[in-house]
Coordinates of C-alpha atoms in Angstrom, one line a residue:
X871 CA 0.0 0.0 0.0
X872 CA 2.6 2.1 0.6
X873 CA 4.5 2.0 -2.7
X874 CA 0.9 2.8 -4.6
X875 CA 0.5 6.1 -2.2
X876 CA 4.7 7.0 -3.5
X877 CA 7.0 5.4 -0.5
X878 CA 9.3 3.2 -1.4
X879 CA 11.2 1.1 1.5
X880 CA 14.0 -0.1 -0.5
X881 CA 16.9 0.4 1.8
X882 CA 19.1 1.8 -0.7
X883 CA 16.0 4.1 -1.6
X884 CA 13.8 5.0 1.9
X885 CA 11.3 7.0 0.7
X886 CA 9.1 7.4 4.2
X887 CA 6.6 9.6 2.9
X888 CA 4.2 10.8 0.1
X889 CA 2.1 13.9 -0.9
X890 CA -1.0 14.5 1.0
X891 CA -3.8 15.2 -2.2
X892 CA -5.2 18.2 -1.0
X893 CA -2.3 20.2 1.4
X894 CA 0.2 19.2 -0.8
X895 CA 2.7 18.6 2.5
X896 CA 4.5 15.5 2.9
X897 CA 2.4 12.1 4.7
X898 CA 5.2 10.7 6.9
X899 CA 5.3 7.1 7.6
X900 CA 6.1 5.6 11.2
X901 CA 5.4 2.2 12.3
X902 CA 4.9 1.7 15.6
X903 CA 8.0 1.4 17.9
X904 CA 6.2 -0.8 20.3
X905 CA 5.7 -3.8 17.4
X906 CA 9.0 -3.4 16.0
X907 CA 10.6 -4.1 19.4
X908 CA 8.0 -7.4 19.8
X909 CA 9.4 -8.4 16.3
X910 CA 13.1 -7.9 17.0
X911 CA 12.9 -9.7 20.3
X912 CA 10.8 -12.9 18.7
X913 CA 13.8 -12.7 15.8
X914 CA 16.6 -12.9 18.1
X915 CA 14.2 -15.4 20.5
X916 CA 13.6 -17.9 17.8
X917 CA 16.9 -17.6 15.5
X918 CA 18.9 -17.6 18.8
X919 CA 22.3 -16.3 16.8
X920 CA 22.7 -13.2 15.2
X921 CA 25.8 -12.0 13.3
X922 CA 27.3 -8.1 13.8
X923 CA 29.3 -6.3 11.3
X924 CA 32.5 -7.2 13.0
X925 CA 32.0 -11.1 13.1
X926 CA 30.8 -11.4 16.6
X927 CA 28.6 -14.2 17.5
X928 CA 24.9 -12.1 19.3
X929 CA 23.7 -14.9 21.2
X930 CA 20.0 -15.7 23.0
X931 CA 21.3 -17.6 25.2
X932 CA 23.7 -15.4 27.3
X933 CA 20.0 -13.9 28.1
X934 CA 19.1 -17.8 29.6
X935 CA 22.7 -17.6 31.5
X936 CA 21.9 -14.2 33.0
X937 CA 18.5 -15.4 34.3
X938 CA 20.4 -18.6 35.4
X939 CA 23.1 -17.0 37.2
X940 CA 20.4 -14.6 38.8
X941 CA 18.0 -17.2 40.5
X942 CA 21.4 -19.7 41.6
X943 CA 23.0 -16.3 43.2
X944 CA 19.4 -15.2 45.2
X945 CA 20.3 -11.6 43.7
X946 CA 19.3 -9.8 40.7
X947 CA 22.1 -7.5 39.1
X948 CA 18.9 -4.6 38.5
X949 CA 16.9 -6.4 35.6
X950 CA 13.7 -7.3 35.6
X951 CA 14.1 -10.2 33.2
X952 CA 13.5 -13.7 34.6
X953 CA 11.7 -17.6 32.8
X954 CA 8.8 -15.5 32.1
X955 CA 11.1 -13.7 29.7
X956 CA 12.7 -16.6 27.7
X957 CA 9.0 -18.2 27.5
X958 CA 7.3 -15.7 25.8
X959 CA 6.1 -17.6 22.9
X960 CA 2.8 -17.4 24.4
X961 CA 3.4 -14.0 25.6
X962 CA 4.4 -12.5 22.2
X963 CA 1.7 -9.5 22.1
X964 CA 2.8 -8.2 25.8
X965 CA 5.1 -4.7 25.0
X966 CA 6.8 -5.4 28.7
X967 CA 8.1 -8.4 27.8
X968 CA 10.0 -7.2 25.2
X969 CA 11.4 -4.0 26.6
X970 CA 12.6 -5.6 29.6
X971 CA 14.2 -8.3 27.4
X972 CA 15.8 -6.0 25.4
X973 CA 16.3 -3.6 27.7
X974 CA 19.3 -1.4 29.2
X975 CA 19.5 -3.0 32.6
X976 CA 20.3 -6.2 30.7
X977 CA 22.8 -4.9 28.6
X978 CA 24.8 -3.7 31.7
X979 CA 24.6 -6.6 33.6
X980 CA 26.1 -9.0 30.7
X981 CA 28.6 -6.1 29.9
X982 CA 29.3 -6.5 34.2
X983 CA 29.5 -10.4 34.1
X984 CA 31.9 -10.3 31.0
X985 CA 34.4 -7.6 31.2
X986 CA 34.6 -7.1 35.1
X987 CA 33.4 -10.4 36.6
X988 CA 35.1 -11.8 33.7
X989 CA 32.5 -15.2 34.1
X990 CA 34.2 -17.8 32.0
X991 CA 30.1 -18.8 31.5
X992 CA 29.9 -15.3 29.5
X993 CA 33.3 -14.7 27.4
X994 CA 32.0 -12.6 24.7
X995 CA 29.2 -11.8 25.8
X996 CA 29.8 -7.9 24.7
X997 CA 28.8 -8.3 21.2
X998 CA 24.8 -9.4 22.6
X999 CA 25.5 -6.3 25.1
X1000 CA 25.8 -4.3 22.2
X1001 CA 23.1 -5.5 20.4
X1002 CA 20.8 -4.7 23.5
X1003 CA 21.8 -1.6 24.4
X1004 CA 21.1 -0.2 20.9
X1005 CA 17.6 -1.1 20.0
X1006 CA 17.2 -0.2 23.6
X1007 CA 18.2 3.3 22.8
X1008 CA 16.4 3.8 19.7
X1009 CA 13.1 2.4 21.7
X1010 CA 13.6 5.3 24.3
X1011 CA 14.2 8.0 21.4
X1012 CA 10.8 6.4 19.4
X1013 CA 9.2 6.5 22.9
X1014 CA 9.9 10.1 24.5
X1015 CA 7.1 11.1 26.8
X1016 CA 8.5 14.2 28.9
X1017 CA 10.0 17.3 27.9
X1018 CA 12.2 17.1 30.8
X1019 CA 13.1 14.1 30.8
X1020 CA 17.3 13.1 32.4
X1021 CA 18.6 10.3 30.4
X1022 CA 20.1 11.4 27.2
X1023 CA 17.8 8.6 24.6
X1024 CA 14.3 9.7 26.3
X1025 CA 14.3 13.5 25.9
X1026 CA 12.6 14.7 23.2
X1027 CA 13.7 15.3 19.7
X1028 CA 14.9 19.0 19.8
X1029 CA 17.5 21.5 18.2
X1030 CA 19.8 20.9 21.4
X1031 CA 19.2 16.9 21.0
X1032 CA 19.0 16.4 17.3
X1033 CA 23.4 16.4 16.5
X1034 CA 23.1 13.3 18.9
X1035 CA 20.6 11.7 18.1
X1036 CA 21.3 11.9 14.3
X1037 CA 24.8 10.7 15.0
X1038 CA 23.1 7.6 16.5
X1039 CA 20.6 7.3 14.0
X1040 CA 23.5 6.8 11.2
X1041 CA 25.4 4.7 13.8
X1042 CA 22.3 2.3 14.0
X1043 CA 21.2 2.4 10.4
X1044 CA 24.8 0.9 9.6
X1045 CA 24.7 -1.3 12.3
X1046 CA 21.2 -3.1 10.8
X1047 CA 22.6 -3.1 7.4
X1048 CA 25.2 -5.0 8.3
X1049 CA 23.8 -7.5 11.1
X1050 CA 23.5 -11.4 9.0
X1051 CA 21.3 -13.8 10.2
X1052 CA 23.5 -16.8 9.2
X1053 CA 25.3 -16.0 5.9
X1054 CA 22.2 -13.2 4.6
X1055 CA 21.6 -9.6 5.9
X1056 CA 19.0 -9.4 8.3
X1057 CA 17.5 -6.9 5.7
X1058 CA 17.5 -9.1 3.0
X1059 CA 16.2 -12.1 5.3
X1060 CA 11.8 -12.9 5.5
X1061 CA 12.9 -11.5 9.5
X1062 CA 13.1 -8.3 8.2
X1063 CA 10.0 -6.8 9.4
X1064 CA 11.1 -5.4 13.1
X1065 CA 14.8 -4.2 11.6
X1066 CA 13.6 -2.9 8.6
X1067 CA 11.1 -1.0 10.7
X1068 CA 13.4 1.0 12.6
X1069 CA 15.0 2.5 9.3
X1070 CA 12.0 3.9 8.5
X1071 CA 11.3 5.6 11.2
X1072 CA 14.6 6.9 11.4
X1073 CA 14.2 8.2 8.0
X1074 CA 10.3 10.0 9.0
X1075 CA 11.7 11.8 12.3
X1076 CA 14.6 13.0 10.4
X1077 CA 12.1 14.4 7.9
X1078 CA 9.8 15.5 10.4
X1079 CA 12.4 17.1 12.7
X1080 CA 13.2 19.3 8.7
X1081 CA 9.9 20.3 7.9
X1082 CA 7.9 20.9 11.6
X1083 CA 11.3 21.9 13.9
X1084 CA 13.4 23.7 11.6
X1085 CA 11.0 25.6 9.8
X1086 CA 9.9 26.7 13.6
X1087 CA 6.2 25.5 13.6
X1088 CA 7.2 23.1 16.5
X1089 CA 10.2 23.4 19.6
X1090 CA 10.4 19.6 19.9
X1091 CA 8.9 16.6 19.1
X1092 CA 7.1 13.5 21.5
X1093 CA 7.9 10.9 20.1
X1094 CA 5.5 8.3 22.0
X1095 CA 2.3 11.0 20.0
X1096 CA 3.2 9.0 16.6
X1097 CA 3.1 5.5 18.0
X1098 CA -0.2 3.9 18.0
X1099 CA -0.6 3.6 22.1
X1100 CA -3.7 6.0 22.5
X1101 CA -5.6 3.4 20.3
X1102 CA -4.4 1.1 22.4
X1103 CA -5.6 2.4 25.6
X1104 CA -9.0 3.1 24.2
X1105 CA -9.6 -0.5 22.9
X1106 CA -8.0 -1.6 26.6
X1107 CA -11.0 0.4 28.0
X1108 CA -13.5 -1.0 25.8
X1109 CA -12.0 -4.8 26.8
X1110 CA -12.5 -3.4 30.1
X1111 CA -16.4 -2.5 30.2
X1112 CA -17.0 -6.5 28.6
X1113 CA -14.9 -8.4 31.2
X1114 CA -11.7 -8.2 29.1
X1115 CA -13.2 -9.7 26.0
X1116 CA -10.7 -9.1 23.3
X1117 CA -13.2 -10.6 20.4
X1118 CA -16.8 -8.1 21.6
X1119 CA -19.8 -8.5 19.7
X1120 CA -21.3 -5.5 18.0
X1121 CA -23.4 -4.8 20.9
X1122 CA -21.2 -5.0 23.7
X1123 CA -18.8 -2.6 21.8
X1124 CA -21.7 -0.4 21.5
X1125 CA -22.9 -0.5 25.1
X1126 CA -19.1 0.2 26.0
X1127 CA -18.4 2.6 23.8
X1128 CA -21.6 4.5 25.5
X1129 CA -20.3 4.2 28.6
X1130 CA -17.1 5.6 28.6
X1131 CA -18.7 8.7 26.7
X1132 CA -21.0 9.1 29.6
X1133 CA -18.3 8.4 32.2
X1134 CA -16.2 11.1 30.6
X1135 CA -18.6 13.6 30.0
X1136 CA -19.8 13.9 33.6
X1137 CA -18.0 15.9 36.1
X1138 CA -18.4 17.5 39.4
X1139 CA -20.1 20.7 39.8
X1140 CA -17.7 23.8 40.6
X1141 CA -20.0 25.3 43.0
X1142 CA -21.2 22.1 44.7
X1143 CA -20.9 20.6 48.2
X1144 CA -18.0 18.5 47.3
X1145 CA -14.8 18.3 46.3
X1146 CA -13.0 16.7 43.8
X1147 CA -9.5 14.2 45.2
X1148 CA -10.5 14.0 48.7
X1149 CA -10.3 11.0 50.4
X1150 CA -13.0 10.7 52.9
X1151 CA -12.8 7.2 55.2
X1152 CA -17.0 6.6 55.7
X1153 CA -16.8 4.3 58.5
X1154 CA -13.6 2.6 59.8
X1155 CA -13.2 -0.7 62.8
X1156 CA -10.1 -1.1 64.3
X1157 CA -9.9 -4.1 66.5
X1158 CA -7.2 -2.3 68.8
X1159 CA -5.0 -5.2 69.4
X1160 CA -1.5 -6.1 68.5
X1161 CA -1.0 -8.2 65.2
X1162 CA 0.7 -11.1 67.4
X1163 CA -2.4 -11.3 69.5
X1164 CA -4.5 -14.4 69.5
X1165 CA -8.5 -14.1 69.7
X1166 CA -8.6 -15.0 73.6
X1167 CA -5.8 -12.1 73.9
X1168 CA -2.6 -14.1 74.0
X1169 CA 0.8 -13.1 72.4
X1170 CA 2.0 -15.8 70.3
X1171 CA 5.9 -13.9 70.8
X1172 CA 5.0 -15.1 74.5
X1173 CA 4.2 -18.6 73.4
X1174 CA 6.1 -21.9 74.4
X1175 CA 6.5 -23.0 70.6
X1176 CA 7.6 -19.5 69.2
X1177 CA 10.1 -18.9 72.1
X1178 CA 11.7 -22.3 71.6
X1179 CA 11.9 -21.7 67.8
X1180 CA 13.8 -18.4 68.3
X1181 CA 16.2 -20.4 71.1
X1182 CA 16.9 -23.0 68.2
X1183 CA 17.9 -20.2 65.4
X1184 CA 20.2 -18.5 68.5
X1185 CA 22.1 -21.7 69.4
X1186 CA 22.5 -22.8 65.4
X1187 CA 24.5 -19.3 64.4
X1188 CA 27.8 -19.6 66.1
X1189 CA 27.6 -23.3 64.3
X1190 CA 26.6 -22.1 60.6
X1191 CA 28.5 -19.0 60.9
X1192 CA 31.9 -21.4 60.5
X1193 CA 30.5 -24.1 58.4
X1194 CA 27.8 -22.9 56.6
X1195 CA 27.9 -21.4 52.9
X1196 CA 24.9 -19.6 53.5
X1197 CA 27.4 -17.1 55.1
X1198 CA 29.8 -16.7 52.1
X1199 CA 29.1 -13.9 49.5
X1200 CA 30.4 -14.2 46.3
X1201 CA 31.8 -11.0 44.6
X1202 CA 28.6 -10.8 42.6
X1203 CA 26.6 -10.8 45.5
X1204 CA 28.6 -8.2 47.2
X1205 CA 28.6 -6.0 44.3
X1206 CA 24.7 -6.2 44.1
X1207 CA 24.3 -5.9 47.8
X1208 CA 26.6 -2.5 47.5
X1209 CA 24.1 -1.7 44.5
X1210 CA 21.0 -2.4 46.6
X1211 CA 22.4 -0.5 49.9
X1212 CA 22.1 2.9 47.3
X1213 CA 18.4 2.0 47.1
X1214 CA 18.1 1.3 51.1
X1215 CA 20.0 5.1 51.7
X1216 CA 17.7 7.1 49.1
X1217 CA 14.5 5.9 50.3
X1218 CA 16.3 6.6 54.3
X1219 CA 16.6 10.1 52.9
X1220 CA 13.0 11.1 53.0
X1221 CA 12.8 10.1 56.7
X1222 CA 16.1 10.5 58.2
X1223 CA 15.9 14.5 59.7
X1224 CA 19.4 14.1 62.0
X1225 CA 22.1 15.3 59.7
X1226 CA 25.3 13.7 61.6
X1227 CA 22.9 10.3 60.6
X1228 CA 22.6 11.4 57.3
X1229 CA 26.0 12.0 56.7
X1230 CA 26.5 8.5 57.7
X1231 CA 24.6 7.2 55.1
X1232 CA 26.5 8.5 52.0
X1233 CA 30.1 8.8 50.5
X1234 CA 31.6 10.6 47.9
X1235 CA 33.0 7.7 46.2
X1236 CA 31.4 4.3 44.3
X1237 CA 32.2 1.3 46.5
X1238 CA 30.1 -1.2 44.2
X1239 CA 31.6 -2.3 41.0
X1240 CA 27.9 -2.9 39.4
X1241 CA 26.8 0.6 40.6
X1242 CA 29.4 2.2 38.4
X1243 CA 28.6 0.6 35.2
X1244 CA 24.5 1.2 35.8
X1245 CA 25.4 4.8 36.7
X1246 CA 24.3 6.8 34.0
X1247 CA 22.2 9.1 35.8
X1248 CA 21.9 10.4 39.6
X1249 CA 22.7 6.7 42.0
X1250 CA 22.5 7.2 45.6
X1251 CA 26.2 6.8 46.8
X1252 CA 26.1 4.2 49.9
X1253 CA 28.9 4.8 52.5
X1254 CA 31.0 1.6 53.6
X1255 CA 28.9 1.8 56.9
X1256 CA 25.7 0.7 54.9
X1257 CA 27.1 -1.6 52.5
X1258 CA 28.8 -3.3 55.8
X1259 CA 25.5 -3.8 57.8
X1260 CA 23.5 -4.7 54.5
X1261 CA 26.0 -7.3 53.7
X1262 CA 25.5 -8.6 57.7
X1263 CA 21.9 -8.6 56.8
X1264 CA 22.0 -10.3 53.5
X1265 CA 24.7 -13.2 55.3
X1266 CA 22.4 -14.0 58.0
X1267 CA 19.2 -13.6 55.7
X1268 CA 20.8 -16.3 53.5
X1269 CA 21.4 -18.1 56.7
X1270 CA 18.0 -18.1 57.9
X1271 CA 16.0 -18.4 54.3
X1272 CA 18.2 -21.6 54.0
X1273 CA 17.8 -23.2 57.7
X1274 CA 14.5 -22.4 58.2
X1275 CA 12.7 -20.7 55.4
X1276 CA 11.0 -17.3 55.5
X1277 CA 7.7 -18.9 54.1
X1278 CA 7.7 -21.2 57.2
X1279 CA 4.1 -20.6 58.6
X1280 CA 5.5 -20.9 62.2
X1281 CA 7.5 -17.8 62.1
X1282 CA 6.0 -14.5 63.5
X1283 CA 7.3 -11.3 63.3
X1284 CA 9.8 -12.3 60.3
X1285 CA 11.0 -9.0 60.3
X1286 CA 11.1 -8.3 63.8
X1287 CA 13.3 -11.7 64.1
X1288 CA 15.2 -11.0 61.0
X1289 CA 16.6 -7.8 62.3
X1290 CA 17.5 -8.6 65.6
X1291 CA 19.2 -11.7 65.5
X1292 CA 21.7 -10.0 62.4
X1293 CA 22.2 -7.0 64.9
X1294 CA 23.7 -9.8 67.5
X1295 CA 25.8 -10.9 64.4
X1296 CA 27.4 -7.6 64.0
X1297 CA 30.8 -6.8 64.9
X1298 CA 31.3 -3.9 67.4
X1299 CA 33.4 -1.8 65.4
X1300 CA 30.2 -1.3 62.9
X1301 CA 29.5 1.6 65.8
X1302 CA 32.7 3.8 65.0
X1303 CA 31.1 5.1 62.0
X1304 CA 29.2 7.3 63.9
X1305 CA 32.4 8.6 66.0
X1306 CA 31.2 11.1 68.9
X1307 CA 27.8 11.0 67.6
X1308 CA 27.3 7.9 69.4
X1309 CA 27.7 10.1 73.0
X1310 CA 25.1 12.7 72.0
X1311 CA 22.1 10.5 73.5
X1312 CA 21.8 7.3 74.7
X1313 CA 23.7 4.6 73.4
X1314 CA 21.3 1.9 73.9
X1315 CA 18.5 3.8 72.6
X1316 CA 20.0 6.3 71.0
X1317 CA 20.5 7.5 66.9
X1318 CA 23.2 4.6 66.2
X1319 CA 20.6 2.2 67.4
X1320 CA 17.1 3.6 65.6
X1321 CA 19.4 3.8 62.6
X1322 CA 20.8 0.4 62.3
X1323 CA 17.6 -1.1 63.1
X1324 CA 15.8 1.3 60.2
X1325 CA 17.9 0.1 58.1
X1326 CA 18.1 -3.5 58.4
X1327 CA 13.9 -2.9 58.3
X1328 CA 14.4 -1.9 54.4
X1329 CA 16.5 -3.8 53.3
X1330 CA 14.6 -6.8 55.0
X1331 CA 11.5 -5.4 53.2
X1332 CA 13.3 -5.4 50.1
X1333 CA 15.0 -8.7 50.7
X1334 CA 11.7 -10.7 51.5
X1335 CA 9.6 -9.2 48.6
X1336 CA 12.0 -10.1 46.0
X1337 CA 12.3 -13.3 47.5
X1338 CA 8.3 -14.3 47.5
X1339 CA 8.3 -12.6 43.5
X1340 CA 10.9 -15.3 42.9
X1341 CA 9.3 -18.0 44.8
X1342 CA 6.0 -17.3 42.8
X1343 CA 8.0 -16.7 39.1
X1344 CA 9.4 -20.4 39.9
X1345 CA 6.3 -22.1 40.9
X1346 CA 4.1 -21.0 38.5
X1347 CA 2.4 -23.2 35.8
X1348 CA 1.5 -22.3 32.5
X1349 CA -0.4 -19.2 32.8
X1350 CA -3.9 -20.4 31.9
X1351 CA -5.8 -17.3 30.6
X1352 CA -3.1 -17.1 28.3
X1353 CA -3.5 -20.9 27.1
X1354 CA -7.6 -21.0 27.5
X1355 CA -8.7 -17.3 27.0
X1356 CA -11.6 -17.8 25.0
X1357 CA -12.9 -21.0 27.5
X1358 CA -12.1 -18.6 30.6
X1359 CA -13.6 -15.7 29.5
X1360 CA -17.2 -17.7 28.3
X1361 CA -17.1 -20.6 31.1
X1362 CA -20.6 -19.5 32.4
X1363 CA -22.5 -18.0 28.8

């Protein structure tokens, strides 16, 4: 269709656009980023290699390593990928999938494993690094959404931004050219689709960017207005008023489509009684009792069974301290512990008001290896003081998760237990950080201790969340409304 309206897509061609009939301005052609990166990832998914202009082997499964190496070390290096990832054959329409396959937080953590872990398990693993980290980038340029946006690839396109992004642009076209699946160009190949794709919206927002930016109608373009995600989030809202039935009939759409025009249409009177974003609790019951308290008012903390349970973990750590592995960190864990510690000290930030405990939080310099290859914006800085007593709390965590498992149904108070049994595992000279700070106020109750205790409470938080997402990602089956949508969705009709 588009060579009848005047495009051409021949790569040695790329004509993107055609002459509207009646303005006589140029039609601009841009497919929509979010299916090109779906088609890309299922490319690379199903072909597994991929060949780069220089020879180098891009490779699917350093992605199944990664995820591998994630789950056996109980730490992620800041990626969101996991099986769910890798298994996406049945998951191919879902956007997320794909951008958090391909997506910059993976590309840094096999560039991390290769050249400074240096991971025997992922020699050359840069070349599928590289390959990430660009369609990553031209994703985040296709996808801009705020004006003011930090990181370089997701401002908008603009006078000040267009020299760099035009430099990538030509980077990237030369790049696709040139990638082979097996002994034939990717753009010669029936995979083309997804990498063709990207050259011709290259080719539009350069020709947008010389006939709307430079002849001063507009000061900057969005890219995310030219995909095709408004239309998606209306038909999401119809789906939503039938149940999320993708395949309506001509009258549900219609009785949906009515009511999101009357939903949207009515609004609340200016000069009314009410007003609009308050939050007004009707009628609240509290029951007024601890959360360890039984029914009959007994505290289970008080109970025979709990307090012999917490005797048994107290005698078993001098033992498992020498002769466990649960205790030994790896230099991958430490580096993500040091990485998650910056996480712990920004969110301590918003509630710490004692600057001498502040200034106990941060330092000047990077400790963790991980956090200076991810640090391409503003990272939190933990001081050695943090990183110590989270890497305390993520030994004795191990420790615990391994002898008695934080799911176990007996346990109360997991956090409660969690943080002080690693506080009697630290060693005294975790205190000198503080220096005469520690004399201002009481030493057993003073700053020191609220501080420690705060946090070991979030990193425990963290620690225990992303061990129950883990627990579920491994345990679950097939994920049936995916398998049985149309028998789910009419069971009952």
């Amino acid at each position: 269709m588009a060579s009848h309206l005047g495009a051409n897509f021949d790569v040695s061609i790329m004509k993107t656009c055609f002459t509207h009939p009646v303005t006589g301005s140029d039609v601009f052609i841009i497919l929509d980023p979010c299916h090109i990166i779906k088609l890309e990832r299922n490319t690379f998914g199903s072909q597994k290699y991929l060949i780069d202009q220089d020879g180098n082997q891009i490779d699917w499964n350093f992605l199944s390593k990664l995820v591998d190496t994630q789950y056996s070390e109980g730490l992620h290096l800041g990626t969101k990928i996991t099986v769910r990832h890798l298994q996406f054959v049945r998951e191919k329409m879902k956007v997320k999938i794909a951008t958090q396959t391909l997506s910059k937080s993976v590309a840094d953590a096999l560039s991390y494993l290769c050249k400074d872990l240096k991971l025997p398990a992922f020699q050359n693993a840069e070349a599928t690094a590289i390959f990430i980290k660009k369609f990553n980038d031209v994703f985040d340029i296709f996808n801009s959404r705020n004006k003011l946006a930090k990181y370089q690839f997701k401002r908008p396109l603009s006078p000040a931004t267009a020299e760099q992004f035009f430099s990538f642009f030509d980077e990237l076209s030369s790049y696709i050219k040139n990638l082979k699946l097996g002994s034939i160009p990717i753009i010669q190949s029936p995979r083309k689709t997804g990498f063709l794709g990207f050259l011709i919206c290259i080719t539009s927002l350069k020709g947008l960017y010389n006939a709307y930016i430079l002849e001063n109608k507009l000061k900057f373009i969005l890219t995310n207005k030219l995909s095709q995600d408004h239309l998606e989030l209306f038909f999401g809202a119809i789906r939503g008023k039938g149940g999320y039935n993708n395949n309506p009939s001509a009258r549900h759409f219609e009785a949906a489509y009515k009511r999101l025009l009357v939903h949207t249409e009515i609004t609340g009177p200016s000069s009314g009684n009410i007003s609009d974003g308050n939050s007004v609790t009707i009628l609240s019951c509290g029951s007024g009792r601890e959360i360890t308290a039984t029914d009959s008012g007994d505290d289970l903390t008080d109970s025979k069974q709990y307090l012999d349970f917490e005797q048994d973990v107290k005698n078993n750590i001098p033992t498992y301290i020498s002769s466990s592995s649960a205790w030994d960190l790896t230099d991958y864990s430490e580096n993500v512990v040091g990485y998650i510690s910056g996480f712990v000290v920004k969110t301590m930030k918003k509630c710490v008001t004692c600057t001498k405990c502040s200034s106990a939080l941060e330092s000047s310099e990077v400790i963790s290896t991980l956090q200076r290859v991810k640090q391409y914006g503003k990272l939190v800085k933990a001081s050695r003081f943090v990183i110590q007593l989270c890497t305390a709390a993520e030994k004795y965590f191990r420790f615990f998760h391994k002898t008695t498992n934080i799911f176990n149904k007996n346990i109360h108070n997991l956090l409660e237990t969690l943080k002080i049994n690693t506080i009697k595992t630290l060693p005294p000279e975790i205190l000198s950080h503080f220096e005469h700070h520690l004399f201002d106020d009481d030493p057993v109750d003073g700053h020191a201790v609220h501080l420690i205790k705060l946090i070991l409470h979030h990193y425990f938080k963290l620690r225990i969340h992303h061990e129950t997402a883990k627990n579920m990602d491994l345990s679950a089956k097939t994920r049936v409304r995916i398998v049985l949508t149309k028998t789910i969705l009419f069971r009952h009709e």
